[in-house]
Short mmCIF file of C-alpha atoms in Angstrom, two decimals:
data_model
loop_
_atom_site.label_atom_id
_atom_site.label_comp_id
_atom_site.label_asym_id
_atom_site.label_seq_id
_atom_site.Cartn_x
_atom_site.Cartn_y
_atom_site.Cartn_z
CA UNK A 75 -39.36 -30.92 -72.47
CA UNK A 76 -40.24 -33.40 -75.24
CA UNK A 77 -38.43 -36.51 -76.31
CA UNK A 78 -35.00 -36.40 -77.90
CA UNK A 79 -34.71 -37.64 -81.45
CA UNK A 80 -32.84 -37.47 -84.69
CA UNK A 81 -34.07 -36.37 -88.12
CA UNK A 82 -31.88 -36.17 -91.21
CA UNK A 83 -28.87 -36.43 -88.92
CA UNK A 84 -29.87 -33.33 -86.96
CA UNK A 85 -30.28 -33.49 -83.20
CA UNK A 86 -33.76 -32.14 -82.58
CA UNK A 87 -35.01 -31.13 -79.15
CA UNK A 88 -38.71 -30.69 -78.80
CA UNK A 89 -39.32 -27.45 -76.94
CA UNK A 90 -43.03 -27.26 -77.31
CA UNK A 91 -45.57 -30.06 -77.03
CA UNK A 92 -48.89 -28.44 -77.76
CA UNK A 93 -52.30 -29.98 -78.00
CA UNK A 94 -53.89 -30.11 -81.43
CA UNK A 95 -56.22 -27.20 -82.02
CA UNK A 96 -59.88 -28.04 -81.96
CA UNK A 97 -61.23 -28.38 -85.47
CA UNK A 98 -63.86 -25.86 -86.35
CA UNK A 99 -66.84 -26.89 -88.40
CA UNK A 100 -67.19 -23.56 -90.10
CA UNK A 101 -64.93 -20.93 -91.57
CA UNK A 102 -64.39 -17.49 -90.09
CA UNK A 103 -67.57 -15.57 -89.39
CA UNK A 104 -66.55 -12.51 -91.38
CA UNK A 105 -64.80 -12.36 -94.74
CA UNK A 106 -64.91 -8.60 -95.02
CA UNK A 107 -64.06 -6.16 -92.23
CA UNK A 108 -65.92 -2.87 -92.06
CA UNK A 109 -64.10 -0.30 -94.16
CA UNK A 110 -64.79 2.49 -91.70
CA UNK A 111 -62.58 0.71 -89.14
CA UNK A 112 -59.66 0.60 -91.59
CA UNK A 113 -58.34 4.13 -92.23
CA UNK A 114 -55.45 2.87 -94.34
CA UNK A 115 -57.81 1.15 -96.76
CA UNK A 116 -59.78 4.35 -97.12
CA UNK A 117 -56.67 6.42 -97.81
CA UNK A 118 -55.18 4.12 -100.47
CA UNK A 119 -56.12 4.49 -104.12
CA UNK A 120 -56.12 0.95 -105.43
CA UNK A 121 -56.50 -0.51 -108.90
CA UNK A 122 -60.21 -0.79 -109.56
CA UNK A 123 -62.10 -4.06 -109.93
CA UNK A 124 -65.60 -4.20 -111.39
CA UNK A 125 -68.12 -5.20 -108.76
CA UNK A 126 -68.67 -8.60 -110.33
CA UNK A 127 -64.98 -9.39 -109.83
CA UNK A 128 -64.90 -8.75 -106.10
CA UNK A 129 -64.15 -11.93 -104.13
CA UNK A 130 -67.07 -13.69 -102.53
CA UNK A 131 -67.17 -13.76 -98.73
CA UNK A 132 -65.95 -16.85 -96.92
CA UNK A 133 -68.88 -18.69 -95.41
CA UNK A 134 -69.28 -21.94 -93.56
CA UNK A 135 -69.06 -23.61 -96.96
CA UNK A 136 -65.79 -21.90 -97.77
CA UNK A 137 -64.75 -19.63 -100.62
CA UNK A 138 -66.55 -19.76 -103.93
CA UNK A 139 -63.56 -21.69 -105.29
CA UNK A 140 -63.20 -24.93 -103.36
CA UNK A 141 -59.41 -24.77 -103.52
CA UNK A 142 -59.55 -21.59 -101.48
CA UNK A 143 -61.79 -22.77 -98.67
CA UNK A 144 -60.67 -21.72 -95.21
CA UNK A 145 -60.25 -24.61 -92.82
CA UNK A 146 -58.66 -25.13 -89.43
CA UNK A 147 -55.48 -27.16 -89.03
CA UNK A 148 -53.52 -28.66 -86.15
CA UNK A 149 -50.67 -26.75 -84.61
CA UNK A 150 -47.09 -27.95 -85.30
CA UNK A 151 -44.42 -28.26 -82.64
CA UNK A 152 -41.56 -25.85 -82.11
CA UNK A 153 -38.14 -27.48 -81.98
CA UNK A 154 -34.50 -26.54 -81.74
CA UNK A 155 -32.34 -27.48 -84.71
CA UNK A 156 -28.59 -27.25 -85.28
CA UNK A 157 -26.84 -24.17 -83.94
CA UNK A 158 -29.69 -23.11 -81.69
CA UNK A 159 -31.90 -22.11 -84.60
CA UNK A 160 -35.61 -22.56 -84.11
CA UNK A 161 -37.94 -24.40 -86.45
CA UNK A 162 -41.20 -26.29 -86.50
CA UNK A 163 -42.01 -29.92 -87.11
CA UNK A 164 -43.99 -31.16 -90.05
CA UNK A 165 -47.54 -32.03 -89.10
CA UNK A 166 -47.03 -35.65 -90.11
CA UNK A 167 -43.66 -36.28 -88.46
CA UNK A 168 -41.24 -35.18 -85.79
CA UNK A 169 -38.62 -34.09 -88.31
CA UNK A 170 -37.51 -30.52 -87.76
CA UNK A 171 -37.76 -27.95 -90.54
CA UNK A 172 -35.06 -25.35 -89.83
CA UNK A 173 -36.02 -21.94 -91.13
CA UNK A 174 -32.55 -20.55 -91.61
CA UNK A 175 -29.06 -21.95 -92.02
CA UNK A 176 -25.64 -20.48 -91.76
CA UNK A 177 -23.92 -20.49 -95.14
CA UNK A 178 -21.74 -23.49 -94.27
CA UNK A 179 -24.62 -25.56 -92.89
CA UNK A 180 -26.81 -24.77 -95.85
CA UNK A 181 -24.23 -25.67 -98.46
CA UNK A 182 -23.53 -28.96 -96.73
CA UNK A 183 -27.14 -29.92 -96.09
CA UNK A 184 -29.27 -28.61 -98.92
CA UNK A 185 -27.22 -28.03 -102.03
CA UNK A 186 -29.09 -30.45 -104.28
CA UNK A 187 -32.24 -28.45 -105.08
CA UNK A 188 -30.61 -25.01 -105.33
CA UNK A 189 -27.73 -26.42 -107.35
CA UNK A 190 -30.32 -27.22 -110.01
CA UNK A 191 -31.78 -23.69 -109.96
CA UNK A 192 -30.66 -21.34 -112.68
CA UNK A 193 -30.30 -17.65 -112.08
CA UNK A 194 -33.43 -15.78 -113.10
CA UNK A 195 -31.11 -13.21 -114.69
CA UNK A 196 -29.15 -15.64 -116.84
CA UNK A 197 -32.42 -17.42 -117.69
CA UNK A 198 -34.31 -14.21 -118.41
CA UNK A 199 -34.71 -14.92 -122.14
CA UNK A 200 -36.08 -18.38 -121.36
CA UNK A 201 -38.61 -16.91 -118.93
CA UNK A 202 -39.71 -14.33 -121.50
CA UNK A 203 -40.00 -16.97 -124.21
CA UNK A 204 -42.44 -18.90 -122.01
CA UNK A 205 -44.44 -15.68 -121.54
CA UNK A 206 -45.07 -15.17 -125.25
CA UNK A 207 -48.80 -14.62 -125.78
CA UNK A 208 -49.36 -14.46 -122.02
CA UNK A 209 -49.78 -11.73 -119.44
CA UNK A 210 -47.20 -11.76 -116.65
CA UNK A 211 -48.55 -11.15 -113.16
CA UNK A 212 -45.92 -10.24 -110.58
CA UNK A 213 -46.00 -11.10 -106.85
CA UNK A 214 -43.29 -9.71 -104.57
CA UNK A 215 -42.39 -10.39 -100.97
CA UNK A 216 -41.03 -7.34 -99.12
CA UNK A 217 -38.42 -8.06 -96.43
CA UNK A 218 -35.31 -9.65 -97.90
CA UNK A 219 -36.71 -9.24 -101.42
CA UNK A 220 -37.35 -5.54 -101.98
CA UNK A 221 -35.45 -4.44 -98.89
CA UNK A 222 -32.44 -5.93 -97.10
CA UNK A 223 -32.89 -7.87 -93.87
CA UNK A 224 -31.99 -5.44 -91.06
CA UNK A 225 -31.65 -5.75 -87.30
CA UNK A 226 -34.50 -3.31 -86.64
CA UNK A 227 -37.67 -4.38 -88.52
CA UNK A 228 -38.96 -0.81 -88.28
CA UNK A 229 -36.04 0.34 -90.45
CA UNK A 230 -36.43 -2.10 -93.34
CA UNK A 231 -36.62 0.68 -95.90
CA UNK A 232 -36.49 0.02 -99.61
CA UNK A 233 -34.11 2.20 -101.62
CA UNK A 234 -35.43 4.94 -103.94
CA UNK A 235 -33.97 2.96 -106.83
CA UNK A 236 -35.92 -0.15 -105.83
CA UNK A 237 -39.12 1.86 -105.44
CA UNK A 238 -38.61 3.27 -108.93
CA UNK A 239 -38.06 -0.22 -110.32
CA UNK A 240 -41.28 -1.52 -108.74
CA UNK A 241 -43.22 1.55 -109.88
CA UNK A 242 -41.94 1.14 -113.45
CA UNK A 243 -42.72 -2.57 -113.68
CA UNK A 244 -46.24 -1.92 -112.35
CA UNK A 245 -46.84 0.34 -115.36
CA UNK A 246 -46.75 -2.76 -117.54
CA UNK A 247 -47.62 -5.72 -115.31
CA UNK A 248 -50.22 -6.28 -112.55
CA UNK A 249 -48.06 -6.25 -109.42
CA UNK A 250 -48.85 -7.27 -105.85
CA UNK A 251 -46.90 -7.15 -102.60
CA UNK A 252 -47.45 -10.27 -100.47
CA UNK A 253 -45.90 -9.81 -97.04
CA UNK A 254 -46.01 -11.09 -93.49
CA UNK A 255 -46.17 -7.47 -92.38
CA UNK A 256 -49.50 -5.85 -91.73
CA UNK A 257 -50.98 -4.42 -94.90
CA UNK A 258 -50.84 -0.82 -93.70
CA UNK A 259 -47.23 -1.21 -92.54
CA UNK A 260 -45.96 -2.65 -95.81
CA UNK A 261 -47.82 0.10 -97.69
CA UNK A 262 -46.00 2.68 -95.55
CA UNK A 263 -42.70 1.13 -96.64
CA UNK A 264 -43.55 0.80 -100.35
CA UNK A 265 -45.65 3.96 -100.79
CA UNK A 266 -46.97 2.96 -104.23
CA UNK A 267 -50.70 3.16 -104.92
CA UNK A 268 -50.36 1.32 -108.23
CA UNK A 269 -50.01 -2.05 -106.50
CA UNK A 270 -52.17 -4.65 -104.81
CA UNK A 271 -51.30 -5.39 -101.19
CA UNK A 272 -51.69 -8.62 -99.23
CA UNK A 273 -50.51 -8.30 -95.62
CA UNK A 274 -50.37 -10.66 -92.65
CA UNK A 275 -49.18 -13.57 -94.84
CA UNK A 276 -52.15 -13.05 -97.16
CA UNK A 277 -54.80 -12.76 -94.45
CA UNK A 278 -55.49 -9.10 -95.29
CA UNK A 279 -55.94 -8.36 -99.00
CA UNK A 280 -57.23 -5.07 -100.39
CA UNK A 281 -59.03 -4.84 -103.71
CA UNK A 282 -61.44 -2.27 -105.06
CA UNK A 283 -64.95 -2.80 -106.43
CA UNK A 284 -65.19 0.61 -108.06
CA UNK A 285 -67.04 0.78 -111.36
CA UNK A 286 -69.68 2.96 -112.91
CA UNK A 287 -72.41 0.37 -112.33
CA UNK A 288 -72.01 0.29 -108.54
CA UNK A 289 -75.25 1.52 -107.00
CA UNK A 290 -74.11 2.50 -103.52
CA UNK A 291 -71.15 4.26 -102.01
CA UNK A 292 -70.33 1.14 -99.99
CA UNK A 293 -70.12 -0.92 -103.19
CA UNK A 294 -67.67 1.60 -104.65
CA UNK A 295 -65.34 1.49 -101.65
CA UNK A 296 -62.21 -0.62 -101.59
CA UNK A 297 -62.86 -3.62 -99.39
CA UNK A 298 -60.34 -5.82 -97.62
CA UNK A 299 -60.65 -9.59 -97.79
CA UNK A 300 -59.80 -10.88 -94.32
CA UNK A 301 -60.40 -14.63 -93.85
CA UNK A 302 -59.08 -14.48 -90.27
CA UNK A 303 -61.11 -11.46 -89.15
CA UNK A 304 -62.71 -13.37 -86.27
CA UNK A 305 -59.24 -13.79 -84.75
CA UNK A 306 -58.49 -10.07 -84.49
CA UNK A 307 -59.43 -9.71 -80.78
CA UNK A 308 -57.38 -12.83 -80.01
CA UNK A 309 -54.36 -11.43 -81.88
CA UNK A 310 -54.58 -8.19 -79.92
CA UNK A 311 -54.68 -10.16 -76.67
CA UNK A 312 -51.79 -12.49 -77.53
CA UNK A 313 -49.69 -9.55 -78.71
CA UNK A 314 -50.09 -7.91 -75.32
CA UNK A 315 -49.20 -11.16 -73.55
CA UNK A 316 -46.11 -11.70 -75.72
CA UNK A 317 -44.87 -8.16 -75.10
CA UNK A 318 -45.18 -8.70 -71.35
CA UNK A 319 -43.58 -12.16 -71.47
CA UNK A 320 -40.50 -11.11 -73.47
CA UNK A 321 -39.89 -7.63 -72.09
CA UNK A 322 -37.04 -8.90 -69.88
CA UNK A 323 -35.18 -10.42 -72.87
CA UNK A 324 -32.72 -7.90 -74.28
CA UNK A 325 -33.13 -7.55 -78.03
CA UNK A 326 -36.50 -9.33 -78.28
CA UNK A 327 -38.99 -7.41 -80.39
CA UNK A 328 -42.72 -8.18 -80.66
CA UNK A 329 -44.41 -6.81 -83.77
CA UNK A 330 -48.19 -6.71 -84.21
CA UNK A 331 -48.95 -7.42 -87.87
CA UNK A 332 -52.74 -7.25 -87.44
CA UNK A 333 -53.64 -10.89 -88.11
CA UNK A 334 -50.36 -12.35 -86.89
CA UNK A 335 -47.72 -11.44 -84.32
CA UNK A 336 -43.99 -11.62 -85.04
CA UNK A 337 -41.50 -12.25 -82.24
CA UNK A 338 -38.10 -11.20 -83.58
CA UNK A 339 -35.03 -12.63 -81.87
CA UNK A 340 -32.35 -11.50 -84.36
CA UNK A 341 -30.91 -9.11 -81.76
CA UNK A 342 -31.20 -11.55 -78.85
CA UNK A 343 -28.06 -13.18 -77.47
CA UNK A 344 -27.86 -16.70 -78.91
CA UNK A 345 -27.85 -18.26 -75.45
CA UNK A 346 -31.34 -16.78 -74.88
CA UNK A 347 -32.96 -18.07 -78.07
CA UNK A 348 -34.34 -21.14 -76.29
CA UNK A 349 -35.70 -18.93 -73.55
CA UNK A 350 -37.56 -16.80 -76.10
CA UNK A 351 -39.11 -19.96 -77.56
CA UNK A 352 -40.13 -21.23 -74.12
CA UNK A 353 -41.73 -17.89 -73.22
CA UNK A 354 -43.67 -17.83 -76.49
CA UNK A 355 -44.78 -21.42 -75.87
CA UNK A 356 -46.00 -20.59 -72.39
CA UNK A 357 -48.12 -17.76 -73.78
CA UNK A 358 -49.58 -19.91 -76.56
CA UNK A 359 -50.78 -22.55 -74.11
CA UNK A 360 -53.63 -20.17 -73.39
CA UNK A 361 -54.39 -19.75 -77.12
CA UNK A 362 -55.05 -23.19 -78.66
CA UNK A 363 -56.52 -21.61 -81.81
CA UNK A 364 -53.22 -19.93 -82.68
CA UNK A 365 -50.27 -21.69 -84.32
CA UNK A 366 -46.55 -21.04 -84.52
CA UNK A 367 -44.46 -20.82 -87.69
CA UNK A 368 -40.88 -19.67 -88.20
CA UNK A 369 -39.08 -17.25 -90.46
CA UNK A 370 -35.64 -15.67 -90.58
CA UNK A 371 -34.88 -15.29 -86.86
CA UNK A 372 -38.53 -14.67 -86.15
CA UNK A 373 -41.34 -16.69 -84.57
CA UNK A 374 -44.73 -16.07 -86.18
CA UNK A 375 -47.96 -16.49 -84.20
CA UNK A 376 -50.87 -16.97 -86.59
CA UNK A 377 -54.48 -18.20 -86.57
CA UNK A 378 -54.95 -21.94 -86.97
CA UNK A 379 -56.56 -21.70 -90.40
CA UNK A 380 -55.42 -23.16 -93.68
CA UNK A 381 -54.46 -19.86 -95.28
CA UNK A 382 -51.05 -18.68 -96.44
CA UNK A 383 -49.26 -16.77 -99.17
CA UNK A 384 -50.05 -19.50 -101.68
CA UNK A 385 -53.76 -19.16 -100.99
CA UNK A 386 -53.39 -15.38 -101.28
CA UNK A 387 -51.80 -15.72 -104.73
CA UNK A 388 -54.64 -17.99 -105.90
CA UNK A 389 -57.17 -15.58 -104.45
CA UNK A 390 -55.71 -12.56 -106.24
CA UNK A 391 -55.40 -14.41 -109.55
CA UNK A 392 -59.05 -15.48 -109.37
CA UNK A 393 -60.25 -12.08 -108.17
CA UNK A 394 -58.51 -10.35 -111.07
CA UNK A 395 -59.67 -12.99 -113.56
CA UNK A 396 -56.04 -13.80 -114.23
CA UNK A 397 -56.11 -17.49 -113.34
CA UNK A 398 -56.18 -18.90 -116.89
CA UNK A 399 -52.86 -20.76 -117.31
CA UNK A 400 -53.18 -20.51 -121.09
CA UNK A 401 -53.06 -16.71 -121.02
CA UNK A 402 -51.37 -15.77 -117.74
CA UNK A 403 -47.86 -16.39 -116.34
CA UNK A 404 -47.54 -15.62 -112.60
CA UNK A 405 -44.07 -14.90 -111.21
CA UNK A 406 -43.51 -14.87 -107.43
CA UNK A 407 -40.26 -13.56 -105.93
CA UNK A 408 -39.51 -14.15 -102.25
CA UNK A 409 -36.79 -15.12 -99.80
CA UNK A 410 -38.52 -16.63 -96.78
CA UNK A 411 -39.93 -20.03 -95.82
CA UNK A 412 -43.43 -18.52 -95.89
CA UNK A 413 -42.91 -17.79 -99.60
CA UNK A 414 -42.53 -21.52 -100.23
CA UNK A 415 -46.33 -21.83 -100.00
CA UNK A 416 -46.61 -19.57 -103.04
CA UNK A 417 -43.77 -21.34 -104.87
CA UNK A 418 -45.54 -24.65 -104.27
CA UNK A 419 -48.84 -23.36 -105.66
CA UNK A 420 -47.17 -22.25 -108.90
CA UNK A 421 -45.30 -25.54 -109.22
CA UNK A 422 -48.42 -27.63 -108.61
CA UNK A 423 -50.43 -25.52 -111.05
CA UNK A 424 -47.65 -26.07 -113.60
CA UNK A 425 -48.11 -22.42 -114.42
CA UNK A 426 -45.70 -19.65 -113.50
CA UNK A 427 -42.36 -19.43 -111.77
CA UNK A 428 -41.22 -19.08 -108.18
CA UNK A 429 -37.93 -17.21 -107.78
CA UNK A 430 -36.03 -17.71 -104.52
CA UNK A 431 -33.90 -14.85 -103.20
CA UNK A 432 -30.97 -16.41 -101.33
CA UNK A 433 -27.19 -16.30 -101.25
CA UNK A 434 -26.98 -19.86 -99.98
CA UNK A 435 -28.54 -23.14 -101.13
CA UNK A 436 -31.90 -24.00 -99.58
CA UNK A 437 -34.50 -26.66 -100.16
CA UNK A 438 -37.15 -24.90 -102.21
CA UNK A 439 -40.12 -25.26 -104.54
CA UNK A 440 -38.87 -22.34 -106.64
CA UNK A 441 -37.78 -22.69 -110.27
CA UNK A 442 -35.14 -19.96 -110.38
CA UNK A 443 -33.00 -17.99 -107.95
CA UNK A 444 -31.64 -14.50 -107.33
CA UNK A 445 -28.97 -13.78 -104.75
CA UNK A 446 -30.07 -10.44 -103.28
CA UNK A 447 -32.50 -7.51 -103.47
CA UNK A 448 -30.07 -5.83 -105.86
CA UNK A 449 -30.51 -8.75 -108.28
CA UNK A 450 -34.29 -8.52 -107.76
CA UNK A 451 -34.10 -4.89 -108.86
CA UNK A 452 -32.04 -5.89 -111.90
CA UNK A 453 -34.65 -8.51 -112.79
CA UNK A 454 -37.49 -5.96 -112.47
CA UNK A 455 -35.60 -3.48 -114.64
CA UNK A 456 -35.09 -6.22 -117.22
CA UNK A 457 -38.85 -6.78 -117.31
CA UNK A 458 -39.38 -3.06 -117.88
CA UNK A 459 -36.86 -2.94 -120.74
CA UNK A 460 -38.50 -5.98 -122.31
CA UNK A 461 -41.95 -4.39 -122.17
CA UNK A 462 -40.63 -1.07 -123.50
CA UNK A 463 -38.98 -2.85 -126.42
CA UNK A 464 -42.15 -4.83 -127.02
CA UNK A 465 -44.43 -1.78 -127.12
CA UNK A 466 -43.13 -0.31 -130.42
CA UNK A 467 -43.56 -3.72 -132.08
CA UNK A 468 -47.19 -3.84 -130.98
CA UNK A 469 -47.83 -0.33 -132.34
CA UNK A 470 -46.16 -1.24 -135.65
CA UNK A 471 -48.45 -4.25 -136.02
CA UNK A 472 -51.47 -2.04 -135.40
#
């Protein structure tokens, strides 16, 4: 076990001391997976993109936009933070980043940033005022945002009312789901063909190149953008190893999300949380090109590439030619630490708003907050009413 230390007054115990992943000189070998091997992609009717708007493949020189190049990064360390919760260290320090607090811990430790966040509902008029003359593009996380967090991840169903709200808002605004779930799994939950889908924390994005000028059937097919495609065999292998390693832990649940593997310990007895972490660490020692991140009572095993939900948002905006800050206002709504990558992108671009879904204060890069999926639904319905009220005015001007 690693050295004992303190960070921000929290007693951190290093559970995992992993070697830095070997840097790779080139990006993934394949940016596009063969469509014939992806039955879900073939069955989904997606919004069409002209062929000249389809993203360029990732090559050894990276994506056509330098800010979206795929690179390899070192693997952070897994640590224990207060209350047995598991987190990871920052790459540049040994300070633990806890992924989830109890309400009392969170209020005591991180009330400064959230205290400054206004409710996206009470600030709705202000948000709309900033969208005047611009097109809003909507990005939505799934778990904890459109559906409640539940003990069984296979039962994280969204309500019919929420589905209707998402369907209605997509009539007016380009809308994408950006989830840690596999793309096909989150589509099974949402069941709306009007949306764009980015699964596996943005490592599996489906767009369509259909237009009348496409010369071949292949060009007209929807094609997934998969910057981590070379890792697929490795993910299959590590998933099998993790299932075997944790099968004796009651309540542990390993979920294969195609380009990442989620080890859920929400239903594990608290005294066994450390054991789950140690078992995961032992497995990952044989996979130096995979890294570990944390979510809400879940350990995420992902490829060691510099790609996340923030990169996925940038990719979709560029692919849809909606990356002009003068004419587009992106809004991203999410509840998890992985959504912070998207919040940070919008903050650094000084264009768009991140909205954190949380009942307790958390350190965040978001601009506004909502307390629950029910408030998310209320916000989406408010967007629909705004667009419906705006439509008659546009027709009158015409």
